[in-house]
Amino acid sequence: SMIADGKVQPVGWPAGDLLTSEAFLARGRFFTHSEVAAGAQVCVLGYKTADDLFLGDDPIGQTVWINRKPCEVIGVIAELETVDEQERTRSKPNETFYLPVSTAVQNLFENDPWVEITARVTDEARMDEAKTQIAAHLRLRHGIEQGNDGKWLDDFRLTTKKDILGVQQDAARTFSVLLAALAVVSLVVGGFGIMNVMLVSVTERTREIGVRMAVGARQQDVVLQFLLEAALLSLAGGLVGILVGILAIPLAASLNAGLALLDPASIPVALLVALATGIIFGLYPALRAARLDPIEALRYE
């Protein structure tokens, strides 16, 4: 026998209903309806749970003690590489300890347990209707009444995939706004950096500007020169940022446990934004350079 002391998560489960369409028993059997009705002290182990507790030995017929209650192991679920997304549960099949739901409710929980029921509709367009019908049935069965404000005093919560998707979309929108704000701040900070660099350049090249004007350069020629330099400086920074972003995609995918894709259209957009930033923040230094007095510029040391 083994004592499961904080190593497994007990989960109550109905009879004859494996976790997913992909789940099957590697050894033994699942508990029956009669065992569920009787609250039998039997259990089915996840693949990893069985391996951790029995170190590769056959667990069938062995006794596992959990919360000071004995349970006979009658089955082991085969290792699951993937779980169908439509049937995914929050539990981890490979690492969990399954027993009849009646046994879990009666013997293994000090506090009132919560029960999760997963339902599937045949027509997704009628999901809201099904949600309303389920709520009405549970309210009738639980004897739930309305409060003074007209709201039902439900002791349950119903969640559909549409609800979950809505929460995820709200979170994504909030995250997008935060990213946009961060991008704007970064552009402004980078723009002021470019402007400071160009102002220093104008100061250091005052004599050069004076010479150009003395040999016939017009003010617009000087403006164009410094705008081009600011634009090239900003484009160089944009290219470095794009390269870093591309190299960071595999890291983002590993942290997100999923896919991180690059939108090809975002590259020219990023370059255009970098170009515009360089021109906007390079305009003041360029105008300042063009307004220099050629005579004073030639005298500058």
XYZ file of C-alpha atoms in Angstrom:
301
model
C 0.000 0.000 0.000
C 1.038 3.617 -0.530
C 0.193 6.890 1.201
C -0.504 9.783 -1.151
C 0.615 12.686 1.011
C 0.312 15.864 -1.009
C 1.630 14.168 -4.139
C -1.630 13.853 -6.059
C -4.795 15.837 -6.641
C -7.966 13.802 -5.948
C -10.777 14.357 -8.435
C -14.265 12.884 -8.254
C -15.554 11.514 -11.570
C -18.765 9.845 -12.773
C -18.808 6.220 -13.822
C -18.056 4.962 -17.305
C -16.965 8.378 -18.579
C -13.301 8.678 -19.462
C -11.732 12.115 -19.447
C -11.547 12.569 -23.208
C -12.244 10.650 -26.370
C -8.483 10.055 -26.579
C -8.146 8.691 -23.041
C -8.108 4.948 -22.567
C -7.057 2.601 -19.820
C -3.551 1.205 -19.941
C -4.410 -1.335 -17.247
C -7.430 -2.411 -15.244
C -10.866 -0.833 -15.576
C -12.859 2.288 -14.787
C -15.332 2.331 -11.886
C -18.922 1.257 -12.548
C -22.272 2.926 -11.886
C -22.892 0.615 -8.939
C -19.560 1.597 -7.386
C -20.437 5.275 -7.799
C -23.875 4.718 -6.257
C -22.350 2.839 -3.307
C -19.473 5.283 -2.769
C -16.970 2.455 -3.222
C -13.383 2.981 -2.062
C -11.835 2.408 -5.484
C -9.697 4.656 -7.651
C -8.115 5.066 -11.072
C -4.665 6.638 -11.307
C -3.235 8.917 -13.941
C -0.173 7.567 -15.738
C 2.358 9.802 -13.957
C 0.655 9.389 -10.583
C 0.920 5.596 -10.819
C 4.564 5.814 -11.875
C 5.451 8.243 -9.067
C 3.701 6.220 -6.352
C 4.646 2.688 -7.409
C 7.920 3.314 -9.297
C 6.965 1.138 -12.254
C 5.406 -1.735 -10.273
C 1.899 -2.922 -11.128
C -0.512 -0.836 -9.002
C -3.664 -2.876 -9.796
C -5.086 -4.301 -6.583
C -2.828 -2.164 -4.407
C -4.218 0.152 -1.733
C -3.596 3.878 -1.766
C -4.245 5.877 1.391
C -5.317 9.442 0.800
C -6.627 11.724 3.535
C -6.490 8.675 5.835
C -8.952 6.825 3.587
C -8.017 3.578 1.784
C -8.741 3.223 -1.928
C -8.124 0.140 -4.028
C -6.456 0.861 -7.373
C -8.563 -0.692 -10.133
C -7.150 1.059 -13.197
C -4.438 3.241 -14.720
C -5.124 5.723 -17.511
C -2.720 5.569 -20.443
C -0.304 8.456 -20.850
C -1.856 11.343 -22.757
C 0.391 13.335 -25.071
C -2.364 15.743 -26.097
C -5.938 16.415 -25.080
C -8.598 17.436 -27.577
C -9.240 21.150 -27.094
C -13.015 20.696 -27.166
C -12.840 18.273 -24.234
C -9.960 19.777 -22.274
C -10.427 20.047 -18.523
C -8.488 22.035 -15.982
C -7.256 18.795 -14.404
C -4.096 17.113 -15.660
C -5.048 13.527 -16.576
C -1.511 12.163 -16.274
C -0.992 13.550 -12.781
C -4.372 13.097 -11.124
C -6.057 10.584 -8.817
C -9.611 9.680 -9.905
C -12.258 8.165 -7.661
C -16.066 7.927 -7.757
C -17.617 11.348 -7.347
C -19.803 10.056 -4.498
C -16.723 8.810 -2.651
C -15.004 12.151 -3.085
C -18.007 14.104 -1.807
C -18.628 11.859 1.211
C -15.150 11.018 2.426
C -12.287 13.065 1.063
C -13.209 16.715 1.529
C -13.294 18.568 4.836
C -15.176 21.487 3.274
C -18.091 21.397 0.862
C -16.616 20.362 -2.500
C -17.343 22.088 -5.761
C -18.556 20.023 -8.662
C -17.783 20.817 -12.278
C -20.082 19.549 -15.027
C -19.152 19.867 -18.694
C -21.999 19.912 -21.219
C -21.840 19.953 -25.008
C -24.473 21.411 -27.322
C -25.269 19.899 -30.690
C -25.918 23.322 -32.225
C -23.466 26.043 -31.227
C -25.948 28.710 -32.326
C -28.260 27.594 -29.482
C -25.586 27.760 -26.774
C -27.164 30.770 -25.042
C -30.542 29.015 -25.070
C -28.982 25.899 -23.546
C -27.286 28.025 -20.883
C -30.642 29.582 -19.964
C -32.333 26.177 -19.765
C -29.564 24.724 -17.582
C -29.746 27.711 -15.240
C -33.534 27.356 -14.938
C -33.217 23.617 -14.199
C -30.560 24.149 -11.507
C -32.528 26.964 -9.870
C -35.603 24.743 -9.702
C -33.620 21.774 -8.408
C -31.741 23.837 -5.786
C -34.781 25.858 -4.754
C -33.056 29.144 -5.565
C -35.066 32.344 -5.224
C -34.650 35.894 -6.438
C -33.252 38.581 -4.168
C -34.814 41.965 -3.426
C -32.984 43.427 -6.405
C -34.537 40.855 -8.723
C -31.297 38.940 -9.257
C -31.134 35.187 -8.759
C -29.171 34.070 -5.689
C -27.405 31.320 -7.615
C -25.124 28.856 -5.858
C -23.588 27.859 -9.184
C -21.806 29.488 -12.091
C -22.312 28.798 -15.795
C -19.539 29.549 -18.258
C -19.561 28.967 -22.010
C -16.734 29.056 -24.505
C -18.177 32.344 -25.723
C -17.822 33.801 -22.211
C -14.238 32.600 -21.961
C -13.468 33.955 -25.424
C -14.954 37.321 -24.437
C -12.714 37.516 -21.368
C -9.695 36.581 -23.461
C -10.569 39.200 -26.080
C -10.978 41.882 -23.397
C -7.598 40.942 -21.957
C -6.058 41.005 -25.440
C -7.522 44.455 -26.126
C -6.204 45.783 -22.820
C -2.798 44.297 -23.561
C -2.844 45.852 -27.047
C -3.626 49.289 -25.597
C -0.766 48.939 -23.112
C 1.604 47.877 -25.888
C 0.483 50.813 -28.043
C 1.067 53.235 -25.157
C 4.497 51.717 -24.559
C 5.293 52.033 -28.273
C 4.278 55.712 -28.321
C 6.417 56.462 -25.263
C 9.342 54.595 -26.828
C 8.961 56.542 -30.077
C 8.867 59.884 -28.261
C 11.921 59.016 -26.150
C 13.756 57.750 -29.220
C 12.725 60.844 -31.170
C 14.128 63.182 -28.524
C 17.309 61.130 -28.567
C 17.617 61.658 -32.322
C 16.919 65.380 -31.928
C 19.638 65.750 -29.290
C 22.137 63.878 -31.441
C 21.351 66.097 -34.432
C 21.590 69.288 -32.339
C 25.045 68.221 -31.164
C 25.938 67.449 -34.777
C 24.811 70.913 -35.897
C 26.948 72.535 -33.198
C 30.031 70.468 -34.054
C 29.632 71.091 -37.804
C 28.910 74.807 -37.683
C 31.999 75.700 -39.775
C 31.096 72.989 -42.308
C 27.610 74.486 -42.648
C 29.119 77.949 -43.100
C 31.446 76.692 -45.843
C 28.558 75.018 -47.683
C 26.499 78.205 -47.567
C 29.498 80.273 -48.681
C 29.944 78.181 -51.825
C 26.266 78.449 -52.766
C 24.245 75.961 -50.699
C 20.712 77.171 -50.070
C 18.819 76.893 -46.799
C 16.615 74.116 -48.190
C 19.753 72.171 -49.140
C 20.986 72.317 -45.547
C 17.536 71.338 -44.234
C 17.403 68.382 -46.630
C 20.893 67.231 -45.628
C 20.131 67.114 -41.911
C 16.672 65.620 -42.426
C 18.217 62.802 -44.466
C 20.792 62.175 -41.750
C 18.089 62.068 -39.063
C 15.938 59.752 -41.202
C 18.864 57.383 -41.846
C 19.704 57.344 -38.136
C 16.097 56.500 -37.266
C 15.871 53.837 -39.993
C 19.033 52.191 -38.661
C 17.439 51.996 -35.222
C 14.242 50.612 -36.758
C 16.150 47.881 -38.611
C 17.950 46.869 -35.413
C 14.600 46.718 -33.590
C 13.040 44.570 -36.333
C 16.010 42.184 -36.249
C 15.775 41.855 -32.457
C 12.019 41.238 -32.756
C 12.505 38.473 -35.328
C 15.163 36.799 -33.194
C 12.882 37.015 -30.131
C 9.993 35.139 -31.799
C 11.201 31.633 -30.767
C 11.652 32.840 -27.175
C 8.154 34.338 -27.126
C 6.727 31.075 -28.491
C 8.458 29.020 -25.786
C 7.269 31.322 -22.985
C 3.720 31.347 -24.351
C 3.651 27.571 -24.844
C 2.251 28.163 -28.296
C 2.863 29.998 -31.555
C 4.289 33.482 -31.988
C 3.849 34.660 -35.567
C 5.377 37.572 -37.451
C 3.051 39.601 -39.643
C 5.102 40.478 -42.762
C 3.046 43.657 -43.222
C 4.320 44.957 -39.874
C 7.902 45.285 -41.168
C 7.292 48.070 -43.749
C 4.910 49.760 -41.296
C 7.642 49.754 -38.633
C 10.143 51.198 -41.113
C 7.713 53.937 -42.153
C 7.061 54.841 -38.508
C 10.818 54.965 -37.855
C 11.296 57.163 -40.931
C 8.513 59.526 -39.868
C 9.942 59.730 -36.344
C 13.361 60.679 -37.697
C 11.919 63.372 -39.971
C 9.645 64.885 -37.303
C 12.294 65.054 -34.585
C 15.054 65.972 -37.025
C 13.164 68.979 -38.405
C 14.095 71.383 -35.598
C 17.868 70.683 -35.783
C 17.706 70.943 -39.592
C 15.939 74.326 -39.461
C 18.392 75.531 -36.836
C 21.296 74.581 -39.077
C 19.723 76.302 -42.104
C 19.205 79.556 -40.187
C 22.853 79.943 -39.237
C 24.547 83.117 -40.445
C 27.254 81.985 -42.909
C 29.713 84.648 -41.718
C 29.225 83.783 -38.045
C 29.401 80.091 -38.894
C 32.780 80.523 -40.614
C 34.122 82.333 -37.537
C 32.951 79.547 -35.192
C 35.762 77.676 -33.453
